[in-house]
Coordinates of C-alpha atoms in Angstrom, one line a residue:
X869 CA 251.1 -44.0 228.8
X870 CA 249.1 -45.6 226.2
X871 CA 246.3 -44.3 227.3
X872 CA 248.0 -40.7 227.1
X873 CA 248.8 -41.4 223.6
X874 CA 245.2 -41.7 222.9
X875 CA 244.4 -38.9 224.3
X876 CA 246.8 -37.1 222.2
X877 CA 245.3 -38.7 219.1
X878 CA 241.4 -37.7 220.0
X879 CA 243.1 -34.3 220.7
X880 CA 244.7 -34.2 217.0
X881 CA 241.7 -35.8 215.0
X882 CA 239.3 -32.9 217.1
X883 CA 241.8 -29.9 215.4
X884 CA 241.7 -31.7 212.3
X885 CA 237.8 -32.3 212.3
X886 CA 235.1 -29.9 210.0
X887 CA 234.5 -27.5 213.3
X888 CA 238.4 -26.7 212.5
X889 CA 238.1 -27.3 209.0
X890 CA 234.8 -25.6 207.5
X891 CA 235.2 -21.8 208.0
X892 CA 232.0 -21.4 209.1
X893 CA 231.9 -17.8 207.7
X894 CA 231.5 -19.2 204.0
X895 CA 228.7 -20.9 202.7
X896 CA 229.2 -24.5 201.1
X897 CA 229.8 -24.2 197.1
X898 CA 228.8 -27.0 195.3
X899 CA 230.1 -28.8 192.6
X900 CA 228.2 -28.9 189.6
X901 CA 227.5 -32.1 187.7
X902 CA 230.9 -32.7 185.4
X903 CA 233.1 -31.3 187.7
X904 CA 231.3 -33.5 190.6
X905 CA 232.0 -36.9 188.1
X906 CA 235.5 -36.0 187.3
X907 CA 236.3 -35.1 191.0
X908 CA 235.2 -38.5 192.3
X909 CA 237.0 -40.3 189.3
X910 CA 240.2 -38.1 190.2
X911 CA 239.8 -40.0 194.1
X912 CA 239.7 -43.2 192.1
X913 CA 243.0 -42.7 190.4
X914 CA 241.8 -40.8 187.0
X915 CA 244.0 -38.7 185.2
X916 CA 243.5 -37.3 181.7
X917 CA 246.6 -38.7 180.6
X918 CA 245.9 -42.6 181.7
X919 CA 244.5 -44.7 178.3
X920 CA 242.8 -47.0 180.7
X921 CA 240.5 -44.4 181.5
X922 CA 237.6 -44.1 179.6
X923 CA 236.2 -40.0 180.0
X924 CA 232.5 -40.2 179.0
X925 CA 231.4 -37.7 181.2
X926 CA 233.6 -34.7 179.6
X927 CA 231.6 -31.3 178.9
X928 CA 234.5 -30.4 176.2
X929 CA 234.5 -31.7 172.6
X930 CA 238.1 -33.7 171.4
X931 CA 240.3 -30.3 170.1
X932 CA 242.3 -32.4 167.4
X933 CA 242.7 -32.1 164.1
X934 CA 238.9 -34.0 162.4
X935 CA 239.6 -35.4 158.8
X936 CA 239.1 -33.1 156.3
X937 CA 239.1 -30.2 158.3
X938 CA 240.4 -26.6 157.6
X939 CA 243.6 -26.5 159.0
X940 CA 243.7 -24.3 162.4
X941 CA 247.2 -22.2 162.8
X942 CA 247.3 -21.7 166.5
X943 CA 251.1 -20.0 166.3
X944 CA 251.0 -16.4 167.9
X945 CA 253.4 -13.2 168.0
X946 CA 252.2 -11.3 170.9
X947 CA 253.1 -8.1 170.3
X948 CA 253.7 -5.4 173.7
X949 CA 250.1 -3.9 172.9
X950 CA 248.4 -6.9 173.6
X951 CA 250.2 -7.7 176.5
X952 CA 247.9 -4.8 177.9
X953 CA 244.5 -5.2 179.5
X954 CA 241.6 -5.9 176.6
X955 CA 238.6 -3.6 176.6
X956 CA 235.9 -5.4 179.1
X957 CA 233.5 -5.9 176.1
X958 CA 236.3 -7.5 173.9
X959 CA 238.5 -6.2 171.1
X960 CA 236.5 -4.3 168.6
X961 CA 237.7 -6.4 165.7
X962 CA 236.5 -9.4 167.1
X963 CA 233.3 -8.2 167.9
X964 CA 232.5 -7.4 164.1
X965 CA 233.5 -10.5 163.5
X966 CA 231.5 -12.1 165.4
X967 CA 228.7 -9.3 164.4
X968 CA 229.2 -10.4 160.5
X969 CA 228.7 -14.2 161.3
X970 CA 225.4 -13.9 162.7
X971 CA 224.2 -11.5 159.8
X972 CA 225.4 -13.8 157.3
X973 CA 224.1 -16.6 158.2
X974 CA 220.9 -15.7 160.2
X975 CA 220.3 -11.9 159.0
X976 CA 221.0 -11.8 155.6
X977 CA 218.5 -9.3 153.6
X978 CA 217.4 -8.1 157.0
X979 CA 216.9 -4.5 158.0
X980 CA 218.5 -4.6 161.0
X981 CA 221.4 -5.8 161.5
X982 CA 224.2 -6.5 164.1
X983 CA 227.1 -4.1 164.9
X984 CA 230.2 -4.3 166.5
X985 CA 228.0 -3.1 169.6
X986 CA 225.9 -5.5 169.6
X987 CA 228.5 -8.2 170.8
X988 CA 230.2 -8.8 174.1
X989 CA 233.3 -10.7 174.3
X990 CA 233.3 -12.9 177.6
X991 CA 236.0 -15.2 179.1
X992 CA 233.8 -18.2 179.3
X993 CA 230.5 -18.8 178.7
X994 CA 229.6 -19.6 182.6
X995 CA 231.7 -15.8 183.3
X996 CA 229.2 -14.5 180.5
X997 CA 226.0 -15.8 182.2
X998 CA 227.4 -14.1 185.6
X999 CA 227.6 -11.0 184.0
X1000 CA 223.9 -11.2 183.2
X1001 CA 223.0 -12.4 186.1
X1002 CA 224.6 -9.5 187.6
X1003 CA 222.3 -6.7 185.2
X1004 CA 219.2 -8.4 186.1
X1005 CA 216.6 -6.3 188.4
X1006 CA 214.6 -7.9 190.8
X1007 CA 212.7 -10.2 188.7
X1008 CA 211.4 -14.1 188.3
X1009 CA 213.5 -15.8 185.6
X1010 CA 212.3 -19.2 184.8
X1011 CA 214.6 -22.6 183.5
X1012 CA 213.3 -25.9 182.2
X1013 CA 214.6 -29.1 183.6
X1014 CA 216.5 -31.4 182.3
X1015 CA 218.7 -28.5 181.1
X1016 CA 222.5 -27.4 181.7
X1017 CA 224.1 -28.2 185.5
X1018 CA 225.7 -24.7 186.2
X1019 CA 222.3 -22.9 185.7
X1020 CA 221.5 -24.1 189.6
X1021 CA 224.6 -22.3 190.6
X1022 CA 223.9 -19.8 188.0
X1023 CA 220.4 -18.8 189.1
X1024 CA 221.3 -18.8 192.8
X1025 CA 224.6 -15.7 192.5
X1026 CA 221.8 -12.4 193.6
X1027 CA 219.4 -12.2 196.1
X1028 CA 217.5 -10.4 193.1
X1029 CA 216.4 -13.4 191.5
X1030 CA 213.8 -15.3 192.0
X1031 CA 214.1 -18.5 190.2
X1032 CA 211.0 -20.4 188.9
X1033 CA 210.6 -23.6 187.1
X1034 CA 208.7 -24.3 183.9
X1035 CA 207.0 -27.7 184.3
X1036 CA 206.1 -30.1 181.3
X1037 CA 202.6 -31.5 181.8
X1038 CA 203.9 -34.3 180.0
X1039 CA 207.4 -35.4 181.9
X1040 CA 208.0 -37.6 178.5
X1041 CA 208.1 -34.2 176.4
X1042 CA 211.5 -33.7 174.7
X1043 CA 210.6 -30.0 174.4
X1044 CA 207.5 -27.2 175.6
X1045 CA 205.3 -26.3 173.1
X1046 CA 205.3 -22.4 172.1
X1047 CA 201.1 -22.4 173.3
X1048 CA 202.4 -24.0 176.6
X1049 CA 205.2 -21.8 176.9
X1050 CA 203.3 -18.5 176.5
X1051 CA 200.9 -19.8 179.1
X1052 CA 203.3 -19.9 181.8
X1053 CA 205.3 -17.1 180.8
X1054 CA 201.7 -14.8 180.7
X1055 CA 200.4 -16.6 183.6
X1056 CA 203.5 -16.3 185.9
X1057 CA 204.4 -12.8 185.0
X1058 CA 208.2 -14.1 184.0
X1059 CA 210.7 -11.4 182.9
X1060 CA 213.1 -13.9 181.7
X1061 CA 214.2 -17.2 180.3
X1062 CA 217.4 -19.1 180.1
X1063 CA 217.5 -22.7 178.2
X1064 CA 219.8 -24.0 176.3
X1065 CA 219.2 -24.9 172.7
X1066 CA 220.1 -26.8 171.0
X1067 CA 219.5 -28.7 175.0
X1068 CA 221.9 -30.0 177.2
X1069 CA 221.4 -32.9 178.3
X1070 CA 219.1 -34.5 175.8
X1071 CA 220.0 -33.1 172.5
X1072 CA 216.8 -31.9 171.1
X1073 CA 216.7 -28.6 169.5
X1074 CA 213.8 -25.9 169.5
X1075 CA 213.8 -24.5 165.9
X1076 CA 211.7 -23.8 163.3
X1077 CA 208.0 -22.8 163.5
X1078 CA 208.3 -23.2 167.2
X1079 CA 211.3 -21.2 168.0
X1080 CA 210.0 -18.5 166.0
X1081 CA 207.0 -18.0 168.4
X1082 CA 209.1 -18.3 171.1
X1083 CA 210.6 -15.5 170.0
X1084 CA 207.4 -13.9 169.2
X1085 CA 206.1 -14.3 172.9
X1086 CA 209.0 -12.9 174.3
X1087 CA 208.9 -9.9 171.9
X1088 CA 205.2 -9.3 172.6
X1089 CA 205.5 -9.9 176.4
X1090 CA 208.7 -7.8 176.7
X1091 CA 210.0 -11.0 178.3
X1092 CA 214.3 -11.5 178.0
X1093 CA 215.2 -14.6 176.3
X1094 CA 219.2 -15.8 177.2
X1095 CA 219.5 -18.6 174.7
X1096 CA 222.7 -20.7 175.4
X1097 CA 223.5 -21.8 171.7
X1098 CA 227.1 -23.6 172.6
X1099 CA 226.0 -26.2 170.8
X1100 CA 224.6 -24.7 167.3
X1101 CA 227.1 -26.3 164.5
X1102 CA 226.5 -29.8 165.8
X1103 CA 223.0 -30.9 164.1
X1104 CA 223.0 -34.1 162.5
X1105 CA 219.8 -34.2 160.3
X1106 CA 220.3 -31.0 158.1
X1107 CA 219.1 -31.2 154.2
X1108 CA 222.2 -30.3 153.0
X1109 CA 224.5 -32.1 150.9
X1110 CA 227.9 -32.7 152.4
X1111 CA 230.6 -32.1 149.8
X1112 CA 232.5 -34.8 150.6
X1113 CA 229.3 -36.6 148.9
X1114 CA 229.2 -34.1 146.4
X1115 CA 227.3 -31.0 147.6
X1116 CA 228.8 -27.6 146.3
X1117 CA 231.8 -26.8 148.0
X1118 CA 230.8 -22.7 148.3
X1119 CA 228.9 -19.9 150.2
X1120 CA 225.5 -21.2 148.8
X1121 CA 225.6 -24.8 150.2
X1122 CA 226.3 -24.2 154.5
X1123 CA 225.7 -27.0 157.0
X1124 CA 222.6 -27.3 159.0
X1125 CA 223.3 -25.1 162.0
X1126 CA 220.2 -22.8 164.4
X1127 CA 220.1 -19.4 166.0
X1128 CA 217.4 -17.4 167.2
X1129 CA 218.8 -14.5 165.9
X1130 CA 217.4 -15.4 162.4
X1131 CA 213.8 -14.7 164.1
X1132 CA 214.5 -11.0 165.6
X1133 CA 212.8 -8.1 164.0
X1134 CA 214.8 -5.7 165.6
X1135 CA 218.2 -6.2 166.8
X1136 CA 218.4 -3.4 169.2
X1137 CA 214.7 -3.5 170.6
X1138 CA 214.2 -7.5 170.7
X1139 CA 214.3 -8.6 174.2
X1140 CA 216.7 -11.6 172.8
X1141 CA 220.0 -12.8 174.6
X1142 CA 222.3 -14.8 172.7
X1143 CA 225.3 -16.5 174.4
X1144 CA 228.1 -18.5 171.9
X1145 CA 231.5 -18.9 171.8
X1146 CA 234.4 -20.9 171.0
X1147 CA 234.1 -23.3 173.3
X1148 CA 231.9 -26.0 171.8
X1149 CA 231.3 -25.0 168.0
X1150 CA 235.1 -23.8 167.4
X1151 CA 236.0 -26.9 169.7
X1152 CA 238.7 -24.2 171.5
X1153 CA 237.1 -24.6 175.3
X1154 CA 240.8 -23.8 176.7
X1155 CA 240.9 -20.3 174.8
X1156 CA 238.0 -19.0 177.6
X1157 CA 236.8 -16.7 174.8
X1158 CA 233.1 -16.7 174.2
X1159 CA 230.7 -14.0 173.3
X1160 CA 227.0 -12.5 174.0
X1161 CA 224.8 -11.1 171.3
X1162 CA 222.4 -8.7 172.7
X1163 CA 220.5 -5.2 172.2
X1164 CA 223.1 -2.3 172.4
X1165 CA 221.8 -1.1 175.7
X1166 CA 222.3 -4.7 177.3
X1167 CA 225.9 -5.0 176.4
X1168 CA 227.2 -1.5 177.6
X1169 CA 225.5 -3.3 180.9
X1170 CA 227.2 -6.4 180.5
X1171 CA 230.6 -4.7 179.7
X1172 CA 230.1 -2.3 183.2
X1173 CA 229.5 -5.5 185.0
X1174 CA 232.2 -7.1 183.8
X1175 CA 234.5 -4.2 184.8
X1176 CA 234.0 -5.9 188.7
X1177 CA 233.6 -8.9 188.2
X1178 CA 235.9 -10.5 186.1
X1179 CA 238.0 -7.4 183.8
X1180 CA 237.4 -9.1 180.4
X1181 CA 238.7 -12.0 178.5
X1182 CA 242.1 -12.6 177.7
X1183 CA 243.9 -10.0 174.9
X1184 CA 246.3 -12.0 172.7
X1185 CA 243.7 -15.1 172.5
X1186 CA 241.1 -12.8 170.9
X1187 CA 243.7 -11.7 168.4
X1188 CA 244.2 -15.7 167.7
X1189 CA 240.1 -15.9 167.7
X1190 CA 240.3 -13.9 164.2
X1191 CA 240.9 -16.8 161.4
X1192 CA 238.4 -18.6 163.1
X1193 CA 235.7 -16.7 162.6
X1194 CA 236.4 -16.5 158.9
X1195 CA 233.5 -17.3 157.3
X1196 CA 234.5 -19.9 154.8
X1197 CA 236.4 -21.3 157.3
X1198 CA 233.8 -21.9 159.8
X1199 CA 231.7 -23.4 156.7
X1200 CA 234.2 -26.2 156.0
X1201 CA 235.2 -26.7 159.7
X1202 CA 231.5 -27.2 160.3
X1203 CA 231.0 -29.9 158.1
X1204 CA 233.5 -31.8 159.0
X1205 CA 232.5 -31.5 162.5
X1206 CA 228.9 -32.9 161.6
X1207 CA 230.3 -35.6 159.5
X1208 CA 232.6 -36.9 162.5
X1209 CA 230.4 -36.3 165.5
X1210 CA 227.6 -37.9 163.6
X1211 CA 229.7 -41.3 163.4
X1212 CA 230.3 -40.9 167.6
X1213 CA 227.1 -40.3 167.8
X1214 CA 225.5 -43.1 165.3
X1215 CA 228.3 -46.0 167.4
X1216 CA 227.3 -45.2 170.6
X1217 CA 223.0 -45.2 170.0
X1218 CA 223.8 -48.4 168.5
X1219 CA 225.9 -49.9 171.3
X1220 CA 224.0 -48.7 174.4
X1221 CA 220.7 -50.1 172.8
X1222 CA 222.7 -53.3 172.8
X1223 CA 223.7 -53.0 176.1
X1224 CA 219.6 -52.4 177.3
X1225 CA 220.0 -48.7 178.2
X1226 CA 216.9 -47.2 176.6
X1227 CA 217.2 -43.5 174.5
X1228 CA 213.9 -42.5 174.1
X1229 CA 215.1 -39.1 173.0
X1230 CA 217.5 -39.7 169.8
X1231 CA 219.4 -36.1 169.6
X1232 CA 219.6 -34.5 166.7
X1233 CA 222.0 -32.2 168.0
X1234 CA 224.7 -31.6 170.7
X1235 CA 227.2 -34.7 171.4
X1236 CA 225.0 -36.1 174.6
X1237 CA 223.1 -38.8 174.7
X1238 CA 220.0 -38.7 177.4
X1239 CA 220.1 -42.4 178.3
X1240 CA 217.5 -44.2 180.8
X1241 CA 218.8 -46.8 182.9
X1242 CA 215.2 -48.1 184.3
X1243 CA 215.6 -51.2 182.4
X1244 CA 218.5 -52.6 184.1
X1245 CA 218.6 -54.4 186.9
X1246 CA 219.1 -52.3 190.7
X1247 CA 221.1 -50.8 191.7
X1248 CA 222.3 -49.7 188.3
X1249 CA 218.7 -48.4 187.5
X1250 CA 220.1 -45.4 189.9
X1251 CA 222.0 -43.0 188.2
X1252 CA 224.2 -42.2 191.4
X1253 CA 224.7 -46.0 191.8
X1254 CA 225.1 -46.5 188.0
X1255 CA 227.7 -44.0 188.3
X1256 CA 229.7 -45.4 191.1
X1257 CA 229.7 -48.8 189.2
X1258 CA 231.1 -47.4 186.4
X1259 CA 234.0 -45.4 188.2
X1260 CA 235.0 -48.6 189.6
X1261 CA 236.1 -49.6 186.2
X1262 CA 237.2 -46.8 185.5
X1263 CA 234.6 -45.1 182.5
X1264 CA 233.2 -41.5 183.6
X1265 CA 229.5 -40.9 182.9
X1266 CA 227.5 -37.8 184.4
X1267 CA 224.4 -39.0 186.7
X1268 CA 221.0 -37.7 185.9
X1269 CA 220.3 -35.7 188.9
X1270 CA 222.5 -33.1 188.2
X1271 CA 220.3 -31.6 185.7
X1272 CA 217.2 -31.3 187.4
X1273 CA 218.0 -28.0 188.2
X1274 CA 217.0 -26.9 191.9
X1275 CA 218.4 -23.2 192.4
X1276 CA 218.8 -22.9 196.0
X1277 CA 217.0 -26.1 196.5
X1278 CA 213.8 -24.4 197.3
X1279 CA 211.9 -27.0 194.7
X1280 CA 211.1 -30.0 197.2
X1281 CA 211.9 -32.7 195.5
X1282 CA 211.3 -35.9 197.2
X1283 CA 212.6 -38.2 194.1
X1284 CA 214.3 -36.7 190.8
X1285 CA 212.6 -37.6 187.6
X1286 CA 216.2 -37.7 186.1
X1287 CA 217.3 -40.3 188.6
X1288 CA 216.9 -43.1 186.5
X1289 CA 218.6 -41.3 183.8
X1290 CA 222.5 -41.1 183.1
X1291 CA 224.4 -38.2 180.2
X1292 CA 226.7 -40.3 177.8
X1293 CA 229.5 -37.6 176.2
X1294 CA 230.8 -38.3 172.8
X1295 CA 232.6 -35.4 173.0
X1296 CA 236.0 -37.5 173.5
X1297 CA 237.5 -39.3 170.5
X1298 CA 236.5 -42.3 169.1
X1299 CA 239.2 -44.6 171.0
X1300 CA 237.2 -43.8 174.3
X1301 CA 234.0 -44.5 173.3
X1302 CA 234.7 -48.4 172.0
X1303 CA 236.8 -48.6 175.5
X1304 CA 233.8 -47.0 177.4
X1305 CA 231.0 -48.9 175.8
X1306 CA 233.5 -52.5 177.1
X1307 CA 233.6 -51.3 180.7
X1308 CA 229.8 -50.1 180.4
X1309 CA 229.6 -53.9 179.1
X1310 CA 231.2 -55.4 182.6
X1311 CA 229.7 -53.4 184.6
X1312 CA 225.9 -54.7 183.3
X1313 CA 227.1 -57.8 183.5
X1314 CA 228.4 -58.1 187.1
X1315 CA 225.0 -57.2 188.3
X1316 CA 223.2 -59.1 185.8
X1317 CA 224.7 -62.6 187.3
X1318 CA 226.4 -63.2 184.0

């Protein structure tokens, strides 16, 4: 009988194993890097709620009220209109809003400037990449690496694409040169580009001189440039004065912030791709209402694609989207965004240099910190083991790996240069960074005999 019962057992473990389970007619999905971290914390016991938690790892910036901030009124009458389906390239008044941010700030005294049709309104910025994934012909579209997790996903969707990497000659480089970057872009034939800048992971930012030939190469080489600027209100070395410290409070004196658009000739012939929204700089990622500012042409594409793929973004929250894009508004938010992320950012340099984790790369922008774990002793000078470590007491980090970007896997990659390499968040509020930085602490210390 007993052995019977075994039988029975083997017989319920084979229906329940992966030939049963896997469905062999799909193909495995991935998780990408955050969602990966929070996934195995969430197996460990981790909810958002618990305080003994300490989320590092978080793609999201804290959505509470920052001191001295414009207030945000989030109350909303929804009226039976917008109850209906939104247009699939957004609701026309938010798309001249949007249109009149970038000219003020980037275009002013400019001949050409944005329109209403110049914008796309997107639920999401990874649902706005799709979409122009989706336009794209059969072509070679090159990525850097480190750079943003979901562009492996991203650059895998259509069979069209043939993704290619851009290598550094010097692995140590925060950022390619322009005369590098034309090189490969001439040499490889590339039709297009997508990086994020200011960059995710490492917060370094392409601006200036350099980003103007960037734009330049493209333009000449008729080369499509999709700049993810998510994170362009959070630069912490501007020249302006604060006016909490006495800088004019008015339309003269505006934070530091960067956009390629200030570096297009032509806004409908420019082959420049601008993706933005109110996930990051508006620090609203649960509104799922983000934007791409394009040529004319590209964003009657983008709305037709968007018409099968995902219908639009959502109606009333575009209507709520409106004061925020007030332009005064976005001033004053935006310093006091700067002025608070700065102080995260400032504590947690500090501390991790205390605790041995090296930063060669200080950012200047984004709240990441790229932080090198080759000085500490093994395992923990493996992100993926790092990682584990730190779950165990209970503080989320994101492991290097993740964002050297492999579409496909069809780079072989025999060891990671980012595996030594771990993405600090101080996205989350303060209160989780001093607990994070304790368990960070314990965790060195276990393996360091102490």
């Amino acid at each position: 009988k007993d052995k019977d019962k075994d039988k029975d057992k083997d017989k319920d473990k084979d229906k329940n194993s992966s030939q049963f389970q896997s469905f062999p007619q799909l193909h495995k999905v991935p998780k990408t890097g955050v969602i990966y971290a929070t996934s195995r914390a969430t197996s460990n016991g981790y909810t958002a709620s618990d305080r003994n938690w300490s989320n590092m790892g978080q793609g999201a910036p804290e959505t509470g009220t920052l001191p001295n901030a414009p207030q945000r009124h989030f109350n909303l009458d929804i009226p039976l209109d917008d109850v209906e389906y939104a247009p699939v390239a957004g609701d026309a008044e938010l798309r001249g809003a949007v249109a009149r941010y970038y000219n003020h700030l980037y275009r002013a005294n400019k001949t050409s400037q944005y329109e209403a049709d110049n914008v796309c309104i997107v639920p999401g910025g990874r649902a706005g990449l799709t979409r122009l994934m989706a336009i794209l012909g059969r072509i070679q579209v090159a990525y850097f690496t480190p750079d943003y997790t979901a562009y492996e996903q991203t650059l895998n969707l259509f069979a069209r694409i043939n993704p290619t990497q851009y290598v550094h000659r010097d692995v140590n480089e925060a950022l390619m040169p322009s005369e590098e970057f034309e090189f490969q872009t001439v040499g490889r034939g590339v039709s297009a580009v997508l990086f994020s800048n200011p960059c995710n992971p490492t917060g370094q930012s392409l601006e200036g001189e350099e980003l103007q030939k960037y734009v330049h190469i493209a333009r000449e080489n008729n080369t499509i440039l999709i700049l993810d600027e998510f994170y362009s209100h959070y630069y912490y070395d501007g020249k302006g004065i604060d006016p909490e410290d006495g800088g004019l409070d008015d339309d003269s004196n505006w934070p530091k912030t960067v956009s390629s658009s200030l570096y297009i000739n032509d806004v409908n012939t420019d082959p420049i791709v601008i993706i933005n929204g109110l996930t990051k700089n508006w620090r609203c990622p649960g509104f799922r209402v983000c934007w791409i500012v394009a040529p004319k042409r590209i964003v009657r594409m983008l709305s037709s694609a968007g018409s099968f793929l995902d219908g639009g973004a959502n109606a009333p929250l575009q209507k709520l989207a409106l004061p925020l894009m007030d332009l005064d508004f976005i001033s004053k938010d935006t310093w006091a965004l700067q002025r608070h992320f700065r102080q995260k950012r400032d504590f947690l340099l500090r501390e991790l240099s205390i605790l041995g984790l090296k930063i060669a790369l200080e950012p200047t922008a984004t709240f990441y910190i790229w932080a090198d774990l080759s000085g500490l002793p093994p395992p923990l000078n493996d992100s993926l083991a790092f990682f584990e470590e730190c779950i165990r007491e209970k503080v989320i980090c994101v492991p290097g790996v993740f964002f050297d970007v492999n579409p496909g896997h069809l780079r072989n990659i025999k060891r990671s240069k980012c595996i030594s390499h771990v993405r600090f968040s101080y996205g989350p509020p303060m209160h989780n960074l001093t607990l994070g930085v304790k368990k960070i602490e314990k965790v060195i210390k276990k393996w360091s005999g102490e």
